[in-house]
Coordinates of C-alpha atoms in Angstrom, one line a residue:
Chain A
M1 CA -83.1 -21.1 -36.8
R2 CA -85.9 -21.1 -34.2
F3 CA -85.3 -24.3 -32.3
V4 CA -82.7 -27.2 -31.4
L5 CA -83.4 -30.8 -30.8
G6 CA -81.9 -32.8 -28.0
I7 CA -82.0 -36.7 -28.3
D8 CA -81.1 -39.3 -26.1
G9 CA -81.7 -43.1 -27.5
G10 CA -80.4 -46.5 -26.0
G11 CA -81.4 -49.6 -26.2
T12 CA -85.0 -49.5 -24.4
S13 CA -86.3 -46.2 -25.4
C14 CA -85.3 -43.1 -27.2
K15 CA -86.1 -39.6 -25.7
A16 CA -86.0 -36.3 -27.4
A17 CA -86.6 -32.8 -26.1
L18 CA -87.2 -29.5 -28.1
A19 CA -86.1 -26.5 -26.9
T20 CA -85.7 -22.7 -28.2
A21 CA -82.6 -21.1 -29.8
D22 CA -81.5 -20.3 -26.4
G23 CA -81.8 -23.8 -24.7
A24 CA -85.1 -23.3 -23.0
V25 CA -87.1 -27.2 -23.2
I26 CA -90.5 -26.3 -24.1
G27 CA -91.3 -30.1 -25.2
R28 CA -90.6 -33.7 -24.4
A29 CA -91.4 -36.6 -25.8
R30 CA -90.2 -40.8 -26.0
S31 CA -90.5 -43.2 -28.3
G32 CA -89.2 -47.0 -28.8
A33 CA -85.4 -48.3 -29.0
A34 CA -82.2 -46.7 -30.6
N35 CA -79.8 -49.3 -31.0
I36 CA -77.8 -47.9 -34.0
R37 CA -75.3 -50.9 -32.9
T38 CA -78.1 -53.7 -33.9
D39 CA -80.7 -51.8 -36.0
L40 CA -79.7 -49.0 -37.5
T41 CA -83.0 -47.9 -39.8
G42 CA -85.1 -49.1 -36.8
A43 CA -83.5 -46.5 -34.6
R44 CA -83.5 -43.8 -37.5
T45 CA -87.5 -44.6 -37.2
H46 CA -87.8 -44.3 -33.1
I47 CA -85.3 -40.9 -33.4
V48 CA -87.1 -39.3 -36.0
D49 CA -90.6 -40.4 -34.1
A50 CA -89.1 -39.0 -30.9
A51 CA -88.7 -35.5 -32.7
R52 CA -92.0 -35.5 -34.2
Q53 CA -93.7 -36.1 -30.7
A54 CA -91.6 -33.7 -28.9
F55 CA -92.4 -30.7 -31.4
L56 CA -96.6 -31.8 -31.1
A57 CA -96.0 -31.8 -27.4
A58 CA -94.6 -28.3 -27.8
G59 CA -97.3 -27.1 -29.8
Q60 CA -95.0 -26.8 -32.6
D61 CA -95.3 -28.2 -36.6
P62 CA -93.1 -31.0 -36.9
D63 CA -92.4 -29.7 -40.5
L64 CA -89.9 -27.7 -39.0
I65 CA -87.7 -30.7 -38.4
P66 CA -85.8 -30.4 -41.6
E67 CA -84.7 -26.4 -40.3
T68 CA -83.9 -27.7 -36.7
P69 CA -80.3 -28.8 -35.8
A70 CA -80.0 -31.8 -33.2
V71 CA -77.2 -33.3 -31.2
L72 CA -77.8 -37.0 -30.2
G73 CA -76.3 -39.0 -27.6
L74 CA -76.2 -42.7 -28.4
A75 CA -74.6 -45.6 -27.2
G76 CA -72.2 -47.7 -29.6
A77 CA -71.9 -44.2 -31.3
N78 CA -67.7 -44.1 -30.7
V79 CA -67.8 -47.8 -32.6
G80 CA -66.9 -48.6 -36.2
T81 CA -68.9 -46.3 -38.6
Y82 CA -72.4 -46.3 -37.0
R83 CA -72.1 -42.4 -36.4
Q84 CA -71.4 -41.8 -39.8
Q85 CA -74.0 -43.8 -41.3
L86 CA -76.7 -42.5 -39.0
Q87 CA -75.9 -38.6 -39.6
A88 CA -76.1 -39.7 -43.4
I89 CA -79.8 -40.6 -43.1
L90 CA -81.0 -38.3 -40.6
P91 CA -83.5 -35.7 -41.5
F92 CA -82.3 -32.6 -39.4
A93 CA -80.8 -29.6 -40.4
A94 CA -77.4 -30.6 -38.8
S95 CA -76.8 -33.9 -36.9
R96 CA -73.8 -34.1 -34.4
V97 CA -73.9 -37.7 -33.2
E98 CA -72.2 -38.1 -29.8
T99 CA -71.8 -41.3 -27.4
D100 CA -74.0 -41.3 -24.4
A101 CA -71.5 -40.9 -22.3
E102 CA -70.3 -37.4 -23.9
I103 CA -74.1 -36.3 -23.6
A104 CA -74.6 -37.4 -19.6
L105 CA -71.5 -35.5 -19.0
E106 CA -72.6 -32.2 -20.4
G107 CA -75.8 -32.4 -18.9
A108 CA -73.8 -33.2 -15.2
V109 CA -71.2 -30.8 -15.2
G110 CA -72.2 -27.9 -18.1
A111 CA -70.2 -26.8 -21.1
G112 CA -66.9 -26.5 -19.2
D113 CA -64.3 -29.1 -17.8
G114 CA -65.2 -31.4 -15.3
A115 CA -65.6 -35.2 -14.7
M116 CA -68.6 -37.8 -14.1
A117 CA -67.9 -41.7 -12.8
I118 CA -71.1 -43.6 -13.5
V119 CA -71.1 -46.1 -10.3
G120 CA -74.0 -48.5 -10.6
T121 CA -74.2 -52.3 -11.7
G122 CA -71.3 -51.4 -14.3
T123 CA -68.8 -48.8 -13.9
A124 CA -67.4 -46.1 -16.5
Y125 CA -66.1 -42.4 -16.2
M126 CA -65.3 -39.4 -18.5
A127 CA -63.4 -36.3 -18.2
R128 CA -63.4 -33.4 -20.2
K129 CA -60.3 -31.2 -20.3
D130 CA -59.5 -28.2 -21.9
G131 CA -62.8 -29.0 -24.1
K132 CA -61.7 -32.6 -24.7
S133 CA -63.3 -35.8 -23.7
R134 CA -61.9 -38.9 -22.5
A135 CA -63.8 -41.8 -21.5
I136 CA -62.2 -44.8 -19.4
G137 CA -64.0 -48.0 -18.0
G138 CA -66.9 -49.3 -19.0
W139 CA -65.7 -52.7 -20.2
G140 CA -68.2 -55.0 -18.4
F141 CA -67.7 -57.2 -15.0
Q142 CA -66.1 -60.0 -16.2
I143 CA -62.8 -58.3 -16.6
G144 CA -63.9 -55.1 -15.8
D145 CA -66.0 -52.6 -14.2
Q146 CA -64.0 -52.7 -10.8
G147 CA -66.2 -51.2 -8.2
S148 CA -69.3 -52.1 -9.8
G149 CA -72.5 -53.6 -8.2
A150 CA -71.9 -56.8 -10.5
R151 CA -67.9 -56.7 -9.0
I152 CA -69.0 -56.3 -5.5
G153 CA -71.8 -58.9 -5.7
R154 CA -69.3 -61.5 -7.1
D155 CA -66.5 -60.4 -4.6
L156 CA -69.4 -61.2 -1.5
L157 CA -70.0 -64.9 -3.2
E158 CA -66.5 -65.4 -3.7
Q159 CA -65.5 -64.4 -0.3
T160 CA -68.6 -66.6 0.9
L161 CA -67.1 -69.7 -0.6
L162 CA -63.9 -69.2 0.5
A163 CA -65.5 -68.9 4.0
H164 CA -67.0 -71.9 3.5
D165 CA -64.2 -73.7 2.9
G166 CA -62.5 -72.3 6.1
I167 CA -59.9 -70.4 3.7
R168 CA -60.7 -67.0 4.6
P169 CA -62.4 -66.0 7.8
A170 CA -66.3 -65.6 7.8
S171 CA -68.5 -63.1 9.1
P172 CA -71.8 -62.2 9.8
L173 CA -72.6 -61.3 6.0
T174 CA -71.1 -64.2 4.7
D175 CA -72.9 -66.4 6.8
E176 CA -76.2 -64.6 5.9
M177 CA -75.4 -65.4 2.2
L178 CA -74.6 -69.0 2.8
A179 CA -78.2 -69.3 4.4
V180 CA -80.0 -67.4 1.1
F181 CA -78.3 -70.4 -0.5
R182 CA -79.5 -73.0 1.8
N183 CA -76.0 -73.3 3.6
N184 CA -74.9 -75.1 0.2
P185 CA -71.8 -74.3 -1.9
E186 CA -73.3 -75.6 -4.9
D187 CA -76.4 -73.6 -5.2
V188 CA -74.3 -70.7 -5.1
V189 CA -71.9 -71.8 -7.8
E190 CA -75.3 -72.7 -9.8
F191 CA -76.8 -69.2 -9.0
T192 CA -73.7 -67.7 -10.9
T193 CA -74.0 -70.2 -13.7
N194 CA -76.4 -67.9 -15.1
A195 CA -76.6 -64.9 -13.3
K196 CA -76.6 -61.5 -15.3
P197 CA -74.5 -58.2 -14.0
G198 CA -77.4 -57.2 -12.2
D199 CA -78.3 -60.3 -10.2
F200 CA -74.5 -59.9 -8.9
G201 CA -75.0 -56.4 -8.4
G202 CA -78.6 -56.9 -6.4
F203 CA -76.4 -57.7 -3.7
A204 CA -74.1 -54.8 -3.4
P205 CA -76.1 -52.4 -1.0
K206 CA -76.0 -55.2 1.5
V207 CA -72.4 -55.3 1.2
F208 CA -72.5 -51.7 2.0
E209 CA -75.0 -51.7 4.5
H210 CA -72.7 -54.5 6.4
A211 CA -69.4 -52.4 5.9
A212 CA -71.5 -49.6 7.8
K213 CA -72.1 -51.6 10.5
G214 CA -68.3 -53.2 11.3
D215 CA -68.6 -56.2 9.2
A216 CA -64.9 -57.4 8.3
V217 CA -65.5 -59.0 5.0
A218 CA -67.8 -56.5 3.8
Q219 CA -65.3 -53.7 4.8
W220 CA -62.7 -55.3 2.7
I221 CA -64.8 -55.5 0.0
V222 CA -66.0 -52.5 0.0
D223 CA -62.4 -50.9 0.5
K224 CA -61.3 -52.6 -2.2
A225 CA -63.9 -51.2 -4.4
V226 CA -63.5 -47.5 -3.4
D227 CA -59.8 -47.6 -4.0
D228 CA -60.6 -49.3 -7.4
V229 CA -62.9 -46.2 -8.2
E230 CA -60.3 -43.9 -6.8
A231 CA -57.9 -45.6 -9.0
A232 CA -59.7 -44.8 -12.3
L233 CA -60.6 -41.2 -11.0
G234 CA -56.7 -40.9 -10.5
A235 CA -56.2 -41.8 -14.3
L236 CA -58.5 -39.0 -15.0
E237 CA -56.1 -36.6 -14.1
L238 CA -58.9 -34.1 -12.7
R239 CA -57.8 -30.5 -11.6
P240 CA -58.5 -29.6 -8.0
G241 CA -61.2 -27.3 -9.2
D242 CA -62.8 -29.4 -11.8
P243 CA -66.4 -30.8 -11.0
L244 CA -66.9 -34.4 -10.1
C245 CA -70.6 -35.9 -10.4
L246 CA -71.0 -39.4 -9.6
L247 CA -74.0 -40.7 -11.1
G248 CA -75.7 -44.4 -11.4
G249 CA -77.0 -46.5 -8.4
L250 CA -74.2 -46.8 -6.2
A251 CA -73.7 -42.9 -6.4
G252 CA -74.9 -42.0 -3.0
L253 CA -73.1 -45.2 -1.3
Y254 CA -69.8 -43.9 -2.8
A255 CA -70.1 -40.2 -1.9
S256 CA -69.2 -40.5 1.5
R257 CA -66.3 -43.0 1.2
L258 CA -64.4 -41.1 -1.4
T259 CA -61.2 -39.5 0.3
E260 CA -61.0 -35.7 1.2
R261 CA -59.5 -34.8 -2.3
Y262 CA -62.0 -36.6 -4.5
R263 CA -65.3 -35.7 -2.1
A264 CA -64.3 -31.6 -2.2
Q265 CA -64.7 -32.0 -6.1
L266 CA -68.2 -33.6 -5.6
R267 CA -71.0 -31.5 -7.3
Q268 CA -74.9 -32.4 -7.9
P269 CA -75.5 -33.3 -11.6
L270 CA -76.8 -29.9 -13.1
D271 CA -78.9 -31.7 -15.7
D272 CA -79.7 -35.6 -16.9
A273 CA -78.3 -36.5 -20.3
L274 CA -81.2 -35.5 -22.4
G275 CA -80.8 -31.8 -21.0
G276 CA -77.0 -32.5 -22.0
A277 CA -78.2 -32.8 -25.5
V278 CA -80.2 -29.9 -25.4
S279 CA -77.5 -27.2 -23.9
M280 CA -74.6 -29.1 -25.8
A281 CA -77.3 -28.5 -29.0
A282 CA -78.2 -24.6 -28.2
R283 CA -74.1 -24.2 -27.4
L284 CA -73.4 -25.6 -30.7
F285 CA -75.9 -24.6 -33.3
S286 CA -76.1 -20.7 -32.0
E287 CA -72.3 -20.2 -31.8
Q288 CA -72.4 -21.4 -35.6
G289 CA -75.6 -19.5 -36.5
R290 CA -73.5 -16.0 -35.1
Chain B
M1 CA -61.1 -113.3 -4.3
R2 CA -58.7 -113.6 -6.8
F3 CA -58.9 -110.1 -8.2
V4 CA -59.4 -106.4 -7.5
L5 CA -60.9 -103.8 -9.9
G6 CA -60.0 -100.4 -9.8
I7 CA -62.1 -97.7 -12.0
D8 CA -61.3 -94.4 -12.8
G9 CA -64.7 -92.8 -14.2
G10 CA -65.2 -88.8 -15.7
G11 CA -66.6 -87.1 -18.3
T12 CA -64.5 -87.9 -21.1
S13 CA -63.7 -91.6 -20.6
C14 CA -63.5 -94.4 -18.0
K15 CA -60.6 -96.5 -17.1
A16 CA -60.4 -99.5 -15.3
A17 CA -57.6 -101.7 -14.0
L18 CA -57.5 -105.4 -13.1
A19 CA -55.1 -106.6 -9.9
T20 CA -54.3 -109.4 -8.5
A21 CA -55.5 -109.5 -4.9
D22 CA -52.4 -107.8 -3.4
G23 CA -52.9 -104.8 -5.7
A24 CA -50.3 -105.9 -8.9
V25 CA -52.4 -104.8 -12.0
I26 CA -52.5 -107.2 -14.6
G27 CA -54.9 -105.6 -17.3
R28 CA -55.9 -102.0 -18.1
A29 CA -58.6 -101.1 -20.4
R30 CA -60.9 -97.9 -21.2
S31 CA -64.0 -97.4 -22.6
G32 CA -66.7 -94.0 -23.1
A33 CA -67.8 -91.4 -20.7
A34 CA -68.9 -92.5 -17.2
N35 CA -70.9 -89.0 -15.8
I36 CA -73.0 -90.4 -13.3
R37 CA -74.9 -86.7 -12.9
T38 CA -76.1 -86.7 -16.3
D39 CA -76.3 -90.2 -17.6
L40 CA -76.4 -92.9 -14.9
T41 CA -77.2 -95.7 -17.4
G42 CA -74.8 -95.1 -19.8
A43 CA -72.1 -94.3 -17.1
R44 CA -73.0 -98.1 -15.6
T45 CA -72.4 -99.5 -19.8
H46 CA -69.2 -97.9 -19.9
I47 CA -67.9 -99.2 -16.2
V48 CA -68.7 -102.8 -17.1
D49 CA -67.3 -102.5 -20.6
A50 CA -64.1 -101.0 -19.1
A51 CA -64.3 -103.9 -16.2
R52 CA -64.5 -106.4 -19.3
Q53 CA -62.1 -105.4 -21.5
A54 CA -59.6 -105.3 -18.5
F55 CA -60.5 -108.9 -17.6
L56 CA -59.8 -109.4 -21.6
A57 CA -56.4 -107.8 -21.8
A58 CA -55.2 -109.9 -18.3
G59 CA -56.3 -112.8 -19.9
Q60 CA -58.8 -113.6 -17.7
D61 CA -62.5 -114.4 -17.7
P62 CA -65.0 -111.8 -17.5
D63 CA -67.5 -114.1 -16.1
L64 CA -65.5 -113.3 -13.3
I65 CA -66.8 -110.1 -12.6
P66 CA -69.8 -110.9 -10.1
E67 CA -66.9 -112.4 -7.6
T68 CA -64.8 -109.4 -8.4
P69 CA -64.6 -106.5 -5.8
A70 CA -63.8 -103.1 -7.2
V71 CA -63.4 -99.2 -6.3
L72 CA -65.0 -96.9 -8.5
G73 CA -63.9 -93.2 -8.8
L74 CA -66.2 -91.0 -10.1
A75 CA -66.9 -87.0 -10.6
G76 CA -69.9 -86.3 -9.1
A77 CA -70.0 -88.8 -6.6
N78 CA -70.8 -86.2 -3.7
V79 CA -73.5 -85.2 -4.9
G80 CA -77.1 -86.1 -4.2
T81 CA -77.9 -89.8 -4.5
Y82 CA -75.8 -90.9 -7.8
R83 CA -73.6 -93.0 -5.7
Q84 CA -76.2 -94.8 -4.1
Q85 CA -78.1 -94.9 -7.5
L86 CA -75.3 -96.6 -9.3
Q87 CA -74.1 -99.2 -6.6
A88 CA -77.8 -100.3 -6.7
I89 CA -77.0 -101.4 -10.7
L90 CA -73.1 -102.5 -10.6
P91 CA -72.6 -106.4 -11.0
F92 CA -69.2 -106.5 -8.8
A93 CA -69.0 -108.5 -5.9
A94 CA -68.9 -105.3 -3.9
S95 CA -69.0 -101.5 -5.1
R96 CA -67.2 -99.1 -3.2
V97 CA -67.7 -95.6 -4.9
E98 CA -65.5 -92.8 -4.5
T99 CA -65.1 -89.3 -6.0
D100 CA -62.5 -88.8 -8.3
A101 CA -60.6 -86.6 -5.8
E102 CA -60.2 -89.4 -3.2
I103 CA -58.8 -91.9 -5.4
A104 CA -56.4 -89.1 -7.1
L105 CA -55.4 -88.5 -3.2
E106 CA -54.6 -92.6 -2.6
G107 CA -53.1 -92.6 -5.8
A108 CA -50.7 -89.6 -4.8
V109 CA -50.2 -90.2 -1.3
G110 CA -50.9 -93.9 -0.6
A111 CA -53.2 -95.2 2.3
G112 CA -52.1 -92.8 4.9
D113 CA -52.7 -89.2 5.5
G114 CA -51.7 -86.6 3.6
A115 CA -52.9 -84.1 0.9
M116 CA -52.9 -82.9 -2.8
A117 CA -53.6 -79.5 -4.3
I118 CA -54.6 -79.7 -8.1
V119 CA -53.1 -76.8 -9.6
G120 CA -54.6 -76.6 -13.2
T121 CA -57.0 -74.8 -15.9
G122 CA -59.0 -75.0 -12.3
T123 CA -58.0 -75.5 -8.6
A124 CA -59.1 -77.9 -6.0
Y125 CA -57.6 -79.4 -2.6
M126 CA -57.7 -82.4 -0.7
A127 CA -56.5 -83.8 2.8
R128 CA -56.9 -87.1 4.7
K129 CA -56.2 -86.8 8.6
D130 CA -56.2 -89.5 10.7
G131 CA -58.2 -91.7 7.8
K132 CA -60.8 -88.8 7.2
S133 CA -60.6 -87.0 3.9
R134 CA -61.8 -83.4 3.4
A135 CA -62.3 -81.3 -0.3
I136 CA -62.1 -77.8 -0.4
G137 CA -61.8 -75.5 -3.4
G138 CA -63.3 -76.6 -7.0
W139 CA -66.3 -74.1 -7.4
G140 CA -64.9 -73.0 -11.0
F141 CA -63.3 -69.6 -12.1
Q142 CA -66.5 -67.5 -11.9
I143 CA -66.2 -66.9 -8.1
G144 CA -63.8 -69.8 -6.8
D145 CA -60.7 -71.8 -8.5
Q146 CA -58.3 -68.8 -6.9
G147 CA -54.8 -69.6 -8.0
S148 CA -55.9 -71.5 -11.3
G149 CA -54.9 -71.1 -14.8
A150 CA -58.3 -69.3 -15.4
R151 CA -58.1 -66.6 -13.0
I152 CA -54.7 -65.9 -14.0
G153 CA -55.5 -65.8 -17.2
R154 CA -58.5 -63.6 -16.2
D155 CA -56.6 -61.4 -14.5
L156 CA -53.9 -60.9 -16.6
L157 CA -56.7 -59.7 -19.5
E158 CA -57.9 -57.3 -16.3
Q159 CA -55.0 -55.8 -15.9
T160 CA -54.3 -55.2 -19.7
L161 CA -57.6 -53.2 -19.5
L162 CA -56.6 -51.2 -16.8
A163 CA -53.1 -50.6 -18.1
H164 CA -54.6 -49.3 -21.5
D165 CA -57.2 -47.0 -19.5
G166 CA -53.9 -45.4 -17.8
I167 CA -55.8 -46.6 -14.3
R168 CA -52.8 -49.1 -13.1
P169 CA -49.1 -49.5 -14.6
A170 CA -48.5 -50.8 -18.1
S171 CA -45.6 -53.8 -18.2
P172 CA -44.0 -55.7 -21.4
L173 CA -46.8 -58.3 -20.3
T174 CA -49.8 -56.1 -20.7
D175 CA -48.2 -54.5 -23.9
E176 CA -47.6 -57.8 -25.6
M177 CA -51.2 -58.9 -24.7
L178 CA -52.7 -56.1 -25.9
A179 CA -51.0 -56.5 -29.3
V180 CA -52.2 -59.9 -29.1
F181 CA -56.1 -58.3 -29.4
R182 CA -54.8 -55.6 -31.8
N183 CA -54.1 -53.0 -29.6
N184 CA -58.3 -52.9 -29.1
P185 CA -59.7 -53.2 -25.8
E186 CA -63.2 -54.1 -27.3
D187 CA -61.3 -57.4 -28.7
V188 CA -60.3 -58.0 -25.0
V189 CA -63.9 -58.2 -24.1
E190 CA -65.1 -59.8 -27.2
F191 CA -63.2 -62.8 -26.3
T192 CA -64.4 -63.0 -22.8
T193 CA -67.6 -63.4 -23.9
N194 CA -67.7 -66.7 -24.8
A195 CA -64.5 -68.1 -23.2
K196 CA -64.0 -70.9 -21.4
P197 CA -61.6 -71.6 -18.2
G198 CA -59.0 -73.0 -20.8
D199 CA -59.1 -70.5 -23.0
F200 CA -58.2 -68.2 -20.3
G201 CA -56.0 -70.8 -18.6
G202 CA -53.9 -70.8 -22.2
F203 CA -52.5 -67.4 -20.7
A204 CA -51.1 -68.5 -17.2
P205 CA -47.7 -70.1 -18.1
K206 CA -47.1 -66.4 -20.0
V207 CA -47.5 -65.2 -16.9
F208 CA -45.4 -67.3 -15.0
E209 CA -42.6 -66.7 -17.7
H210 CA -43.1 -63.3 -17.6
A211 CA -43.0 -63.2 -13.5
A212 CA -39.6 -65.2 -13.5
K213 CA -38.3 -62.2 -16.2
G214 CA -39.1 -59.9 -13.7
D215 CA -42.3 -58.3 -15.5
A216 CA -44.2 -56.5 -12.6
V217 CA -47.6 -57.1 -13.8
A218 CA -46.6 -60.5 -14.1
Q219 CA -45.4 -60.9 -10.6
W220 CA -48.2 -59.6 -8.9
I221 CA -50.7 -61.5 -10.5
V222 CA -48.4 -64.6 -9.7
D223 CA -47.8 -63.7 -6.0
K224 CA -51.6 -63.0 -5.7
A225 CA -52.2 -66.8 -7.0
V226 CA -49.4 -68.2 -4.6
D227 CA -51.1 -66.3 -2.1
D228 CA -54.6 -67.9 -2.9
V229 CA -52.9 -71.4 -3.1
E230 CA -51.1 -71.0 0.4
A231 CA -54.5 -69.6 1.9
A232 CA -56.3 -72.8 0.5
L233 CA -53.2 -75.2 1.6
G234 CA -53.7 -73.4 5.3
A235 CA -56.9 -74.4 5.3
L236 CA -56.3 -78.1 5.2
E237 CA -54.4 -77.4 8.4
L238 CA -51.2 -80.4 7.4
R239 CA -49.2 -81.5 9.8
P240 CA -45.5 -80.6 9.1
G241 CA -44.6 -84.3 8.1
D242 CA -47.5 -84.8 6.0
P243 CA -47.1 -85.2 2.1
L244 CA -48.3 -83.0 0.0
C245 CA -48.5 -83.6 -4.1
L246 CA -49.2 -81.2 -6.3
L247 CA -51.1 -82.3 -9.6
G248 CA -52.3 -80.5 -12.8
G249 CA -50.6 -78.5 -15.6
L250 CA -48.9 -75.6 -13.2
A251 CA -48.0 -78.0 -10.6
G252 CA -44.2 -77.4 -11.7
L253 CA -44.4 -73.7 -11.8
Y254 CA -45.8 -73.6 -8.4
A255 CA -43.5 -76.1 -6.9
S256 CA -40.6 -73.8 -6.8
R257 CA -42.7 -70.6 -5.7
L258 CA -44.3 -72.1 -2.6
T259 CA -42.8 -71.2 0.8
E260 CA -40.3 -73.4 2.5
R261 CA -43.0 -74.6 4.9
Y262 CA -44.7 -76.4 2.0
R263 CA -41.7 -77.0 0.0
A264 CA -40.4 -79.4 2.6
Q265 CA -43.9 -81.6 2.2
L266 CA -43.8 -81.7 -1.4
R267 CA -43.3 -85.2 -2.7
Q268 CA -44.1 -86.6 -6.1
P269 CA -47.3 -88.5 -6.4
L270 CA -46.7 -92.2 -5.7
D271 CA -49.5 -93.0 -8.1
D272 CA -52.3 -91.9 -10.9
A273 CA -56.0 -91.7 -10.2
L274 CA -56.6 -95.3 -11.4
G275 CA -53.5 -96.9 -9.5
G276 CA -54.9 -95.1 -6.4
A277 CA -58.6 -96.9 -6.8
V278 CA -56.5 -100.3 -7.5
S279 CA -54.4 -100.2 -4.1
M280 CA -57.8 -98.8 -2.4
A281 CA -59.6 -101.9 -3.6
A282 CA -56.7 -104.1 -2.8
R283 CA -56.5 -102.4 0.5
L284 CA -60.3 -102.2 1.7
F285 CA -61.2 -106.0 0.3
S286 CA -58.0 -107.9 1.6
E287 CA -59.1 -106.3 4.8
Q288 CA -62.4 -107.3 4.8
G289 CA -61.4 -111.0 3.3
R290 CA -59.5 -111.7 6.0

């Protein structure tokens, strides 16, 4: 075995990295979407295309694909039998299909134990303990994703309407939000009718900003969000020495707000998800080769 | 003036009652939807049709319609210029168009001061103080309707997923809910994707039932809901003697859970919304006739 492949496939694109057997990346490439839940054969096409392009980018012969093992991180790989269906039609010497979260965790904390919290428009968590991974959260903002940008934005709009009705106290932030909607609560409701998680989440940085300035409603929302994130971290049952990485658009805003216990465990991610796939491939297949 | 008309129009049907000048109902009828926001001329047609049928039901001549004043309670009457547009095309001797909430309040507490809380799939409140009415709430369950069946059901599903992930404590109720969804959290999420407020609200009675039996999660949800309803009642700034009516599908479940202060103000509704329109018509137009 001369090379290993790492693949990071998602709903918008598929990235591939070719590396030497010890995990040093020598070529990268990107192709189209790899959504195994909605288009399995299309996903295979883009995965193979990205792999070929990575060989070419490294100045290597793509005909070596059947001799090259790969680790693939793909959203939806933990659902139904998509993983098995895909593995059966891939052309690599060996294929290990993992979830996107698994390769992100490997990239963030490396091969050992540790955990990551993705805090962005949504929230999701994964921890590896004694080599076994466990994922929690990530159920979407409607009845999950506590502490996410979407939930924080939704909370703000809710508090804005409650303040308008005189049910809960107003604040500079709720006044500002109501003004955004022409001081018309019906416009707020109208906005939510078609709002996607990212539309709600767009208000989250403003909530953190006002919380830092002492806005009482913003502080209440952020305190609740931090409490929710810490409750999820608590369920991961990390040991004091385990590294913890915060990923996602709100990572920087949360980092300073966690209690000392979790702040002491925070580490910068070692690498991204694609890097995680590569190093997992080098680790798994070099071991097998020995 | 021999007669008055009361009209209660909504998105599914339009009800009319013909009464003598002192408000004694002598004929009732029902026709199709009267949604002034989506179909103004259709609403007019069904309003006039219901009025005609009410005359016939009373054994009176519908040709008296142009001599008969009417009070109409219609959803959406407080939005834009629908009220004025409708009044301009109605055939009655005089037309007073109110919101559906206004005639419901008149029906519940009569002509004097008082308040009502509608606690069903949604929540909404209205109080009349020194003859002036003020409505709050009713913004829908996405970012409003705190304490509603929809919110209680959504809270239950959220706590069920949190319990599944080990983030918050499980209870007999969350175990039961998870079993309803084949112990598969993805099925819970799938349910919420297309769930309407009434679908969430369908779980609310079960939450009250388990709260009464001491289920900790159910009690937490119900305590929060009662707190939210009381916060809204607080914003109505009722005076100690003012009558308060609970309406809607959860009225009976809330009545015993309110704090003593509000329980002391609770009254059975005097009449329904159609009765409110009739008595408002008798009151307004008899006064004008004098």
